[in-house]
């Protein structure tokens, strides 16, 4: 007798669809089979039972950045995630002024503790200011279950030099840690922004000019090259365009361990969306910016082949007033960068990826969370429907036809870039470790029982070694 049995649904297993019951005991999946008996029974006829999603790139309760605060904390952010079928999140432990990388981790753990309705890990962040003792901080991060670190190649106060990037990569590889990079050429963005300002071209449309594809392509190539040199595992986050996706594909072709992530905003919006009145255009201010239709096609293709391995929201919860700032003269140079997306990430993938036929079930499952679980050291608990793993499960109504409206979303952000978008398929019930958070489409239990997940390191492929160890004439 199991604590709970979900019966009658169409279940998404690794090997494909199955008509089976799921037996849950002590918060874990205890059995997959037929005729299972439970103390409680959930009838799921007509619904699809899918693994809870993992969103491994989101920003919650960050220190004030450029005078701007994030609207969502771990409470509103996690509820929003749950409504969108995401049961595990991995936000960034962003450092505030004067903090070390480890102090930022302590701060984020304190912000998250007792607030989240879904389970969570944290990524660490290095900047030039967060400490020169990279190796010892990496040791302590790994020991505390944080085997992934992010570095920015742009943004004032955050951009790291190639020297620091190399030190992070050199330190990460032997520890089985993953390096994540925001790849844009900082000098190019600063130069072009300065010239646009001098020309009086500060409207939102110029955001896409200041953050041109060439800047992203160059930085992607450079970061990938540094990963190739060090043998480090590198994730290029929020790949926005065909050129950057191609750089990642080439680097992988050379044997480098470089992985691409993209986000829904790059598949559903284009630079033309920055061309409307400020109140409208502001909904598409994020970095890198939206691109053209050809890039959208290339990104869907790369998602379908696996050349892009990760699908994250980059949920960056800034309010409209922080984008239209100053209100008297909105400018791309002062607008807060980023859009909400925790709640829409998975429904968009379900509707526009799986149901549209762009993605197979296997690719959908990989992008929904399985790939993130494996890459970020969560696969012993999360990411699949399999005996022994946490019972993080989502029941979807595959026929529900609905329109995205920000009023109906649960983030504290006052807009969505997807306003009015029609989608098919919606989560009706969401369980985290066998406990209903969402039931019949409403918040059933807001108790913040989400746990911090210490993640395991993922050892580097021994075949990928730093350049100084592989140079053929040294081996001869
Ligand atoms: O525009 C964005 N993406 N803002 C959030 C911070 C980042 O770069 O990920
Ligand atoms: Zn970024
Ligand atoms: Zn981000």
Short mmCIF file of C-alpha atoms and ligand atoms in Angstrom, two decimals:
data_model
loop_
_atom_site.label_atom_id
_atom_site.label_comp_id
_atom_site.label_asym_id
_atom_site.label_seq_id
_atom_site.Cartn_x
_atom_site.Cartn_y
_atom_site.Cartn_z
CA UNK A 1 0.00 0.00 0.00
CA UNK A 2 1.51 3.30 -1.11
CA UNK A 3 0.85 6.72 0.44
CA UNK A 4 -0.56 7.92 -2.86
CA UNK A 5 -1.24 6.36 -6.25
CA UNK A 6 -1.76 8.32 -9.45
CA UNK A 7 -3.79 6.19 -11.81
CA UNK A 8 -5.26 6.37 -15.30
CA UNK A 9 -2.89 8.97 -16.74
CA UNK A 10 -0.56 8.84 -19.71
CA UNK A 11 2.88 8.81 -18.11
CA UNK A 12 6.04 10.26 -19.70
CA UNK A 13 8.86 7.81 -18.97
CA UNK A 14 12.40 7.81 -20.35
CA UNK A 15 11.47 5.09 -22.82
CA UNK A 16 8.31 6.88 -23.99
CA UNK A 17 4.63 7.10 -23.09
CA UNK A 18 3.25 4.46 -20.74
CA UNK A 19 -0.21 3.76 -19.37
CA UNK A 20 0.73 2.94 -15.80
CA UNK A 21 0.07 3.87 -12.19
CA UNK A 22 2.62 5.71 -10.08
CA UNK A 23 2.98 4.61 -6.46
CA UNK A 24 4.40 7.22 -4.09
CA UNK A 25 5.83 6.52 -0.64
CA UNK A 26 7.73 8.89 1.64
CA UNK A 27 7.85 11.55 -1.07
CA UNK A 28 9.55 9.29 -3.60
CA UNK A 29 8.39 7.32 -6.60
CA UNK A 30 8.17 3.81 -5.17
CA UNK A 31 6.60 1.87 -8.04
CA UNK A 32 5.47 2.11 -11.65
CA UNK A 33 2.94 -0.51 -12.67
CA UNK A 34 -0.68 -1.48 -12.88
CA UNK A 35 -3.26 -2.01 -10.18
CA UNK A 36 -1.20 -0.29 -7.46
CA UNK A 37 -3.01 0.24 -4.16
CA UNK A 38 -2.73 3.49 -2.24
CA UNK A 39 -4.04 5.16 0.89
CA UNK A 40 -5.10 7.96 -1.47
CA UNK A 41 -5.84 7.71 -5.18
CA UNK A 42 -5.57 10.46 -7.78
CA UNK A 43 -7.58 9.76 -10.92
CA UNK A 44 -5.64 11.19 -13.88
CA UNK A 45 -7.70 9.95 -16.83
CA UNK A 46 -7.31 12.26 -19.82
CA UNK A 47 -4.22 13.89 -18.39
CA UNK A 48 -0.53 13.56 -19.09
CA UNK A 49 1.73 12.86 -16.13
CA UNK A 50 5.11 14.51 -16.67
CA UNK A 51 8.20 15.05 -14.50
CA UNK A 52 8.27 18.37 -12.64
CA UNK A 53 10.39 20.89 -14.50
CA UNK A 54 13.77 22.21 -13.42
CA UNK A 55 14.53 25.85 -14.16
CA UNK A 56 18.28 26.22 -13.70
CA UNK A 57 18.58 29.90 -14.63
CA UNK A 58 16.51 32.36 -12.66
CA UNK A 59 17.05 35.39 -10.42
CA UNK A 60 15.17 35.79 -7.13
CA UNK A 61 15.62 38.15 -4.17
CA UNK A 62 18.88 39.61 -5.43
CA UNK A 63 20.75 42.45 -3.76
CA UNK A 64 19.84 45.85 -5.17
CA UNK A 65 21.49 46.06 -8.60
CA UNK A 66 21.91 49.50 -10.21
CA UNK A 67 19.38 50.91 -7.76
CA UNK A 68 16.80 48.30 -8.74
CA UNK A 69 15.29 45.50 -6.63
CA UNK A 70 13.96 42.17 -7.85
CA UNK A 71 10.18 42.01 -7.49
CA UNK A 72 10.07 38.30 -6.69
CA UNK A 73 11.47 36.65 -3.61
CA UNK A 74 11.63 32.89 -3.09
CA UNK A 75 7.99 32.88 -2.01
CA UNK A 76 6.33 34.57 -5.01
CA UNK A 77 8.94 33.19 -7.41
CA UNK A 78 8.50 29.59 -6.28
CA UNK A 79 4.69 29.79 -6.35
CA UNK A 80 4.93 31.19 -9.87
CA UNK A 81 7.27 28.34 -10.84
CA UNK A 82 4.89 25.73 -9.41
CA UNK A 83 1.92 27.09 -11.36
CA UNK A 84 4.05 26.63 -14.47
CA UNK A 85 4.87 22.99 -13.68
CA UNK A 86 8.38 23.68 -12.37
CA UNK A 87 9.18 21.88 -9.12
CA UNK A 88 12.86 22.70 -8.75
CA UNK A 89 14.72 25.95 -9.32
CA UNK A 90 18.38 26.94 -9.26
CA UNK A 91 18.71 30.74 -8.88
CA UNK A 92 21.96 32.67 -8.57
CA UNK A 93 23.53 33.70 -5.29
CA UNK A 94 24.35 37.19 -6.57
CA UNK A 95 26.88 39.14 -4.53
CA UNK A 96 25.99 42.58 -3.26
CA UNK A 97 28.60 45.30 -2.79
CA UNK A 98 31.59 44.14 -0.76
CA UNK A 99 30.49 40.49 -0.56
CA UNK A 100 32.64 37.50 -1.33
CA UNK A 101 31.20 34.70 -3.44
CA UNK A 102 30.67 32.65 -0.27
CA UNK A 103 29.04 35.52 1.61
CA UNK A 104 26.61 35.89 -1.29
CA UNK A 105 25.77 32.19 -0.94
CA UNK A 106 25.02 32.68 2.76
CA UNK A 107 22.84 35.67 1.92
CA UNK A 108 20.81 33.75 -0.68
CA UNK A 109 20.41 30.74 1.61
CA UNK A 110 19.01 33.07 4.27
CA UNK A 111 16.64 34.67 1.72
CA UNK A 112 15.39 31.29 0.52
CA UNK A 113 15.10 29.47 3.86
CA UNK A 114 11.46 28.92 4.87
CA UNK A 115 10.07 30.71 1.82
CA UNK A 116 10.07 28.36 -1.17
CA UNK A 117 7.28 25.96 -2.08
CA UNK A 118 9.57 24.09 -4.49
CA UNK A 119 13.01 22.60 -3.90
CA UNK A 120 15.99 24.72 -4.86
CA UNK A 121 19.72 24.74 -5.41
CA UNK A 122 21.92 27.78 -5.88
CA UNK A 123 24.64 28.74 -8.37
CA UNK A 124 27.56 30.82 -7.12
CA UNK A 125 28.81 33.97 -8.85
CA UNK A 126 32.35 35.30 -9.23
CA UNK A 127 33.23 38.88 -10.08
CA UNK A 128 36.53 40.78 -9.95
CA UNK A 129 35.45 42.01 -6.49
CA UNK A 130 34.27 38.80 -4.82
CA UNK A 131 37.66 37.49 -3.83
CA UNK A 132 40.98 36.56 -5.33
CA UNK A 133 41.06 33.23 -3.49
CA UNK A 134 39.21 31.43 -6.27
CA UNK A 135 40.48 27.93 -5.47
CA UNK A 136 39.64 27.98 -1.79
CA UNK A 137 36.19 29.47 -2.46
CA UNK A 138 35.58 26.76 -5.08
CA UNK A 139 36.53 24.10 -2.53
CA UNK A 140 34.08 25.48 -0.01
CA UNK A 141 31.31 25.89 -2.61
CA UNK A 142 31.69 22.28 -3.74
CA UNK A 143 31.65 21.10 -0.11
CA UNK A 144 28.39 22.98 0.42
CA UNK A 145 26.66 21.44 -2.59
CA UNK A 146 27.19 24.29 -5.03
CA UNK A 147 29.19 22.81 -7.93
CA UNK A 148 28.34 25.53 -10.49
CA UNK A 149 29.68 29.07 -10.75
CA UNK A 150 28.74 31.92 -13.03
CA UNK A 151 30.83 34.72 -14.46
CA UNK A 152 29.72 37.69 -16.55
CA UNK A 153 31.70 39.01 -19.51
CA UNK A 154 29.74 42.27 -19.41
CA UNK A 155 27.84 44.54 -16.94
CA UNK A 156 29.65 47.21 -14.94
CA UNK A 157 30.87 45.81 -11.65
CA UNK A 158 30.36 42.21 -12.74
CA UNK A 159 32.46 41.63 -15.90
CA UNK A 160 35.49 39.42 -15.31
CA UNK A 161 38.82 39.57 -17.12
CA UNK A 162 40.05 36.66 -19.22
CA UNK A 163 42.61 36.06 -16.46
CA UNK A 164 39.93 35.56 -13.83
CA UNK A 165 37.85 33.48 -16.23
CA UNK A 166 40.84 31.19 -16.79
CA UNK A 167 41.42 30.92 -13.04
CA UNK A 168 37.77 29.98 -12.48
CA UNK A 169 37.87 27.39 -15.27
CA UNK A 170 41.21 25.98 -14.12
CA UNK A 171 39.80 25.64 -10.61
CA UNK A 172 36.42 24.25 -11.69
CA UNK A 173 37.64 21.40 -13.89
CA UNK A 174 39.48 19.25 -11.32
CA UNK A 175 36.62 19.74 -8.86
CA UNK A 176 33.93 18.56 -11.31
CA UNK A 177 32.32 22.00 -11.26
CA UNK A 178 30.52 23.70 -14.13
CA UNK A 179 31.22 27.27 -15.26
CA UNK A 180 28.32 29.35 -16.59
CA UNK A 181 28.98 32.45 -18.63
CA UNK A 182 26.97 35.46 -19.76
CA UNK A 183 28.79 36.01 -23.06
CA UNK A 184 28.75 39.51 -24.54
CA UNK A 185 31.72 41.72 -25.45
CA UNK A 186 31.69 44.43 -22.79
CA UNK A 187 33.97 46.93 -24.56
CA UNK A 188 31.92 46.65 -27.75
CA UNK A 189 28.67 47.31 -25.86
CA UNK A 190 30.16 50.30 -23.98
CA UNK A 191 31.63 51.78 -27.18
CA UNK A 192 28.43 51.42 -29.16
CA UNK A 193 26.19 52.64 -26.34
CA UNK A 194 28.37 55.75 -26.03
CA UNK A 195 28.10 56.48 -29.74
CA UNK A 196 24.33 55.89 -29.79
CA UNK A 197 23.91 58.27 -26.83
CA UNK A 198 26.03 60.90 -28.61
CA UNK A 199 23.68 60.58 -31.59
CA UNK A 200 20.62 60.90 -29.34
CA UNK A 201 19.58 57.35 -30.17
CA UNK A 202 18.48 56.14 -26.76
CA UNK A 203 15.04 54.67 -27.54
CA UNK A 204 14.47 51.01 -26.69
CA UNK A 205 15.00 49.88 -30.29
CA UNK A 206 18.69 50.77 -29.94
CA UNK A 207 19.12 48.18 -27.19
CA UNK A 208 19.40 45.61 -30.00
CA UNK A 209 22.08 47.72 -31.70
CA UNK A 210 24.15 48.27 -28.55
CA UNK A 211 24.00 44.51 -27.88
CA UNK A 212 24.59 43.43 -31.49
CA UNK A 213 24.90 39.75 -32.37
CA UNK A 214 28.59 40.23 -33.17
CA UNK A 215 29.30 41.07 -29.52
CA UNK A 216 27.60 37.90 -28.34
CA UNK A 217 29.27 35.80 -31.04
CA UNK A 218 32.74 37.11 -30.13
CA UNK A 219 32.31 36.54 -26.42
CA UNK A 220 30.85 33.08 -27.00
CA UNK A 221 33.82 32.19 -29.15
CA UNK A 222 36.26 33.56 -26.56
CA UNK A 223 34.64 31.79 -23.61
CA UNK A 224 34.49 28.54 -25.61
CA UNK A 225 38.16 28.93 -26.49
CA UNK A 226 39.09 29.41 -22.84
CA UNK A 227 37.10 26.25 -22.01
CA UNK A 228 38.98 24.43 -24.75
CA UNK A 229 42.31 25.64 -23.33
CA UNK A 230 41.48 24.64 -19.75
CA UNK A 231 39.35 21.55 -20.43
CA UNK A 232 36.58 23.08 -18.30
CA UNK A 233 32.88 22.36 -18.66
CA UNK A 234 31.20 25.57 -19.81
CA UNK A 235 27.57 26.58 -20.21
CA UNK A 236 26.90 29.56 -22.44
CA UNK A 237 23.71 30.88 -20.86
CA UNK A 238 20.87 32.55 -22.79
CA UNK A 239 22.16 31.95 -26.33
CA UNK A 240 20.01 34.32 -28.39
CA UNK A 241 21.08 33.93 -31.99
CA UNK A 242 22.17 31.56 -34.74
CA UNK A 243 25.74 32.91 -34.74
CA UNK A 244 26.33 32.06 -31.08
CA UNK A 245 24.66 28.67 -31.38
CA UNK A 246 27.01 27.99 -34.27
CA UNK A 247 30.04 28.97 -32.14
CA UNK A 248 28.97 26.44 -29.51
CA UNK A 249 28.42 23.75 -32.15
CA UNK A 250 31.91 24.38 -33.58
CA UNK A 251 33.53 24.30 -30.15
CA UNK A 252 31.82 20.98 -29.41
CA UNK A 253 33.05 19.74 -32.78
CA UNK A 254 36.61 20.50 -31.62
CA UNK A 255 35.95 18.39 -28.53
CA UNK A 256 35.37 21.19 -26.05
CA UNK A 257 32.82 20.61 -23.29
CA UNK A 258 30.67 23.61 -24.16
CA UNK A 259 26.92 23.48 -23.64
CA UNK A 260 24.31 25.95 -24.89
CA UNK A 261 21.25 27.20 -23.02
CA UNK A 262 18.47 29.27 -24.56
CA UNK A 263 15.27 30.80 -23.20
CA UNK A 264 11.66 31.21 -24.42
CA UNK A 265 12.04 34.95 -25.05
CA UNK A 266 14.49 34.24 -27.89
CA UNK A 267 12.03 31.90 -29.60
CA UNK A 268 8.94 34.07 -29.25
CA UNK A 269 10.09 37.66 -29.70
CA UNK A 270 12.22 39.54 -32.20
CA UNK A 271 14.06 42.86 -32.30
CA UNK A 272 10.98 44.31 -34.00
CA UNK A 273 9.22 44.05 -30.62
CA UNK A 274 11.59 46.76 -29.33
CA UNK A 275 10.19 49.16 -31.89
CA UNK A 276 6.83 49.98 -30.27
CA UNK A 277 5.85 52.67 -27.76
CA UNK A 278 8.00 52.52 -24.58
CA UNK A 279 5.34 50.80 -22.45
CA UNK A 280 5.14 48.00 -25.03
CA UNK A 281 8.80 47.82 -26.05
CA UNK A 282 9.98 47.71 -22.44
CA UNK A 283 8.51 44.20 -22.16
CA UNK A 284 11.32 43.00 -24.44
CA UNK A 285 14.33 44.66 -22.79
CA UNK A 286 16.62 41.80 -21.80
CA UNK A 287 20.24 40.96 -22.55
CA UNK A 288 21.20 39.62 -24.97
CA UNK A 289 18.26 41.20 -26.79
CA UNK A 290 15.70 39.52 -29.05
CA UNK A 291 17.00 38.90 -32.58
CA UNK A 292 15.50 38.05 -35.99
CA UNK A 293 13.27 35.31 -37.39
CA UNK A 294 16.23 33.43 -38.89
CA UNK A 295 17.73 33.07 -35.43
CA UNK A 296 14.42 31.82 -34.06
CA UNK A 297 14.34 29.10 -36.72
CA UNK A 298 17.96 28.17 -36.03
CA UNK A 299 17.33 27.98 -32.27
CA UNK A 300 14.27 25.71 -32.68
CA UNK A 301 16.35 23.50 -34.92
CA UNK A 302 19.20 23.40 -32.39
CA UNK A 303 16.74 22.58 -29.59
CA UNK A 304 15.40 19.69 -31.63
CA UNK A 305 18.83 18.22 -32.38
CA UNK A 306 20.30 18.78 -28.92
CA UNK A 307 22.86 21.33 -30.10
CA UNK A 308 21.09 23.52 -27.55
CA UNK A 309 20.83 21.36 -24.45
CA UNK A 310 19.19 23.59 -21.86
CA UNK A 311 15.89 25.52 -21.72
CA UNK A 312 15.73 28.04 -18.89
CA UNK A 313 13.65 31.10 -18.16
CA UNK A 314 16.33 33.62 -17.07
CA UNK A 315 13.45 34.88 -14.90
CA UNK A 316 14.65 38.40 -14.00
CA UNK A 317 11.78 39.98 -12.11
CA UNK A 318 12.03 43.72 -12.68
CA UNK A 319 8.98 45.96 -12.59
CA UNK A 320 7.80 48.07 -15.52
CA UNK A 321 8.68 51.27 -13.64
CA UNK A 322 12.30 50.11 -13.45
CA UNK A 323 12.34 49.62 -17.20
CA UNK A 324 10.63 52.88 -18.14
CA UNK A 325 13.17 54.87 -16.21
CA UNK A 326 13.33 57.78 -16.02
CA UNK A 327 9.63 57.95 -16.89
CA UNK A 328 10.13 61.38 -18.51
CA UNK A 329 12.75 60.05 -20.91
CA UNK A 330 12.85 56.24 -21.16
CA UNK A 331 16.20 55.06 -22.44
CA UNK A 332 17.69 51.66 -23.17
CA UNK A 333 20.76 52.77 -21.20
CA UNK A 334 18.83 53.05 -17.92
CA UNK A 335 16.16 50.35 -18.34
CA UNK A 336 16.43 47.34 -16.01
CA UNK A 337 17.32 44.29 -18.09
CA UNK A 338 15.30 41.11 -17.84
CA UNK A 339 11.81 39.65 -17.98
CA UNK A 340 9.73 37.21 -15.90
CA UNK A 341 9.39 33.65 -17.17
CA UNK A 342 9.35 31.01 -14.40
CA UNK A 343 5.63 30.36 -14.93
CA UNK A 344 5.59 30.37 -18.72
CA UNK A 345 8.85 28.48 -19.50
CA UNK A 346 7.38 24.98 -19.43
CA UNK A 347 3.90 25.69 -20.87
CA UNK A 348 5.63 27.35 -23.84
CA UNK A 349 7.86 24.30 -24.33
CA UNK A 350 4.83 22.01 -24.00
CA UNK A 351 2.69 23.93 -26.47
CA UNK A 352 5.18 25.34 -28.96
CA UNK A 353 7.73 22.54 -28.73
CA UNK A 354 6.03 19.23 -27.94
CA UNK A 355 2.47 19.70 -29.21
CA UNK A 356 3.59 21.62 -32.30
CA UNK A 357 5.76 18.64 -33.27
CA UNK A 358 9.00 20.66 -33.23
CA UNK A 359 10.30 18.46 -30.40
CA UNK A 360 10.04 14.74 -29.73
CA UNK A 361 8.93 13.62 -26.29
CA UNK A 362 12.55 12.72 -25.51
CA UNK A 363 13.76 16.22 -26.41
CA UNK A 364 10.90 17.79 -24.44
CA UNK A 365 11.82 15.79 -21.35
CA UNK A 366 15.50 16.64 -21.72
CA UNK A 367 14.75 20.36 -22.00
CA UNK A 368 12.07 20.38 -19.29
CA UNK A 369 14.59 19.30 -16.66
CA UNK A 370 16.43 16.06 -17.32
CA UNK A 371 19.45 17.72 -18.96
CA UNK A 372 19.71 20.33 -16.20
CA UNK A 373 19.50 17.59 -13.57
CA UNK A 374 22.39 15.70 -15.11
CA UNK A 375 24.55 18.73 -15.78
CA UNK A 376 24.05 20.43 -12.44
CA UNK A 377 24.28 17.36 -10.21
CA UNK A 378 20.62 16.79 -9.37
CA UNK A 379 19.98 13.57 -11.30
CA UNK A 380 20.02 11.37 -8.17
CA UNK A 381 16.86 13.17 -6.99
CA UNK A 382 15.21 15.04 -9.86
CA UNK A 383 14.42 15.30 -13.55
CA UNK A 384 12.67 12.02 -14.48
CA UNK A 385 9.81 9.75 -13.55
CA UNK A 386 11.70 6.73 -12.25
CA UNK A 387 11.58 4.54 -9.17
CA UNK A 388 13.70 6.00 -6.37
CA UNK A 389 13.54 9.61 -7.50
CA UNK A 390 11.57 12.37 -5.79
CA UNK A 391 7.86 12.34 -6.62
CA UNK A 392 8.00 15.72 -8.37
CA UNK A 393 5.12 15.27 -10.78
CA UNK A 394 2.90 17.42 -12.94
CA UNK A 395 -0.51 16.48 -14.32
CA UNK A 396 -1.19 18.34 -17.55
CA UNK A 397 -4.49 18.90 -19.30
CA UNK A 398 -3.12 18.51 -22.84
CA UNK A 399 -6.23 20.06 -24.43
CA UNK A 400 -6.56 23.20 -22.30
CA UNK A 401 -6.45 26.23 -24.56
CA UNK A 402 -5.56 29.41 -22.70
CA UNK A 403 -4.16 32.87 -23.15
CA UNK A 404 -1.24 34.22 -21.13
CA UNK A 405 -2.37 37.24 -19.08
CA UNK A 406 -0.13 38.87 -16.53
CA UNK A 407 -3.09 39.36 -14.14
CA UNK A 408 -3.42 35.58 -13.97
CA UNK A 409 0.29 34.98 -13.32
CA UNK A 410 1.70 34.62 -9.83
CA UNK A 411 4.98 36.51 -10.11
CA UNK A 412 5.05 39.96 -8.46
CA UNK A 413 6.19 41.45 -11.78
CA UNK A 414 3.53 43.67 -13.35
CA UNK A 415 3.83 42.48 -16.95
CA UNK A 416 4.71 39.50 -19.10
CA UNK A 417 6.43 39.54 -22.49
CA UNK A 418 3.89 36.90 -23.58
CA UNK A 419 0.70 38.93 -22.96
CA UNK A 420 -2.09 37.54 -25.15
CA UNK A 421 -0.14 34.49 -26.35
CA UNK A 422 -2.39 31.47 -26.93
CA UNK A 423 -1.04 28.17 -25.61
CA UNK A 424 -2.34 24.63 -25.54
CA UNK A 425 -1.78 22.44 -22.49
CA UNK A 426 -1.72 23.52 -18.86
CA UNK A 427 -0.56 22.02 -15.56
CA UNK A 428 -3.57 21.21 -13.38
CA UNK A 429 -1.83 19.47 -10.47
CA UNK A 430 1.73 19.85 -9.22
CA UNK A 431 3.34 17.66 -6.60
CA UNK A 432 6.67 18.31 -4.91
CA UNK A 433 8.04 15.20 -3.20
CA UNK A 434 4.56 13.69 -3.30
CA UNK A 435 2.84 16.72 -1.73
CA UNK A 436 0.27 18.75 -3.68
CA UNK A 437 1.28 22.38 -4.13
CA UNK A 438 -1.20 23.02 -6.96
CA UNK A 439 -4.45 21.02 -7.14
CA UNK A 440 -7.13 21.44 -9.80
CA UNK A 441 -5.38 24.61 -10.97
CA UNK A 442 -5.37 26.42 -7.64
CA UNK A 443 -2.75 26.89 -4.92
CA UNK A 444 -3.53 23.99 -2.61
CA UNK A 445 -0.74 24.29 -0.07
CA UNK A 446 1.49 27.35 0.23
CA UNK A 447 3.50 25.95 3.15
CA UNK A 448 7.12 26.72 2.23
CA UNK A 449 8.44 23.19 2.53
CA UNK A 450 10.90 23.56 -0.37
CA UNK A 451 14.32 22.26 0.62
CA UNK A 452 17.81 23.42 -0.29
CA UNK A 453 19.36 20.73 -2.48
CA UNK A 454 23.08 20.22 -2.05
CA UNK A 455 24.17 19.11 -5.54
CA UNK A 456 26.92 16.66 -6.44
CA UNK A 457 29.93 17.47 -8.60
CA UNK A 458 30.00 16.02 -12.11
CA UNK A 459 33.56 14.86 -12.81
CA UNK A 460 35.13 16.09 -16.03
CA UNK A 461 35.69 13.64 -18.87
CA UNK A 462 39.35 12.59 -18.34
CA UNK A 463 39.85 12.82 -22.10
CA UNK A 464 39.39 16.57 -21.86
CA UNK A 465 42.60 17.90 -20.40
CA UNK A 466 44.16 21.36 -20.25
CA UNK A 467 46.15 22.34 -23.31
CA UNK A 468 49.52 22.13 -21.53
CA UNK A 469 48.86 18.46 -20.77
CA UNK A 470 47.71 17.51 -24.25
CA UNK A 471 50.14 19.34 -26.53
CA UNK A 472 51.41 16.46 -28.69
CA UNK A 473 55.11 17.32 -28.54
CA UNK A 474 54.99 17.18 -24.74
CA UNK A 475 53.42 13.72 -24.94
CA UNK A 476 56.04 12.43 -27.40
O1 LIG B 1 18.49 40.67 -19.19
C1 LIG B 1 18.85 39.82 -18.41
N1 LIG B 1 19.16 38.63 -18.84
N2 LIG B 1 18.91 40.10 -17.11
C2 LIG B 1 19.25 39.22 -16.08
C3 LIG B 1 20.69 39.10 -15.79
C4 LIG B 1 21.37 38.20 -16.77
O2 LIG B 1 22.10 38.70 -17.60
O3 LIG B 1 21.17 36.99 -16.74
ZN1 LIG B 2 22.99 36.97 -18.26
ZN1 LIG B 3 20.22 35.57 -15.96
#
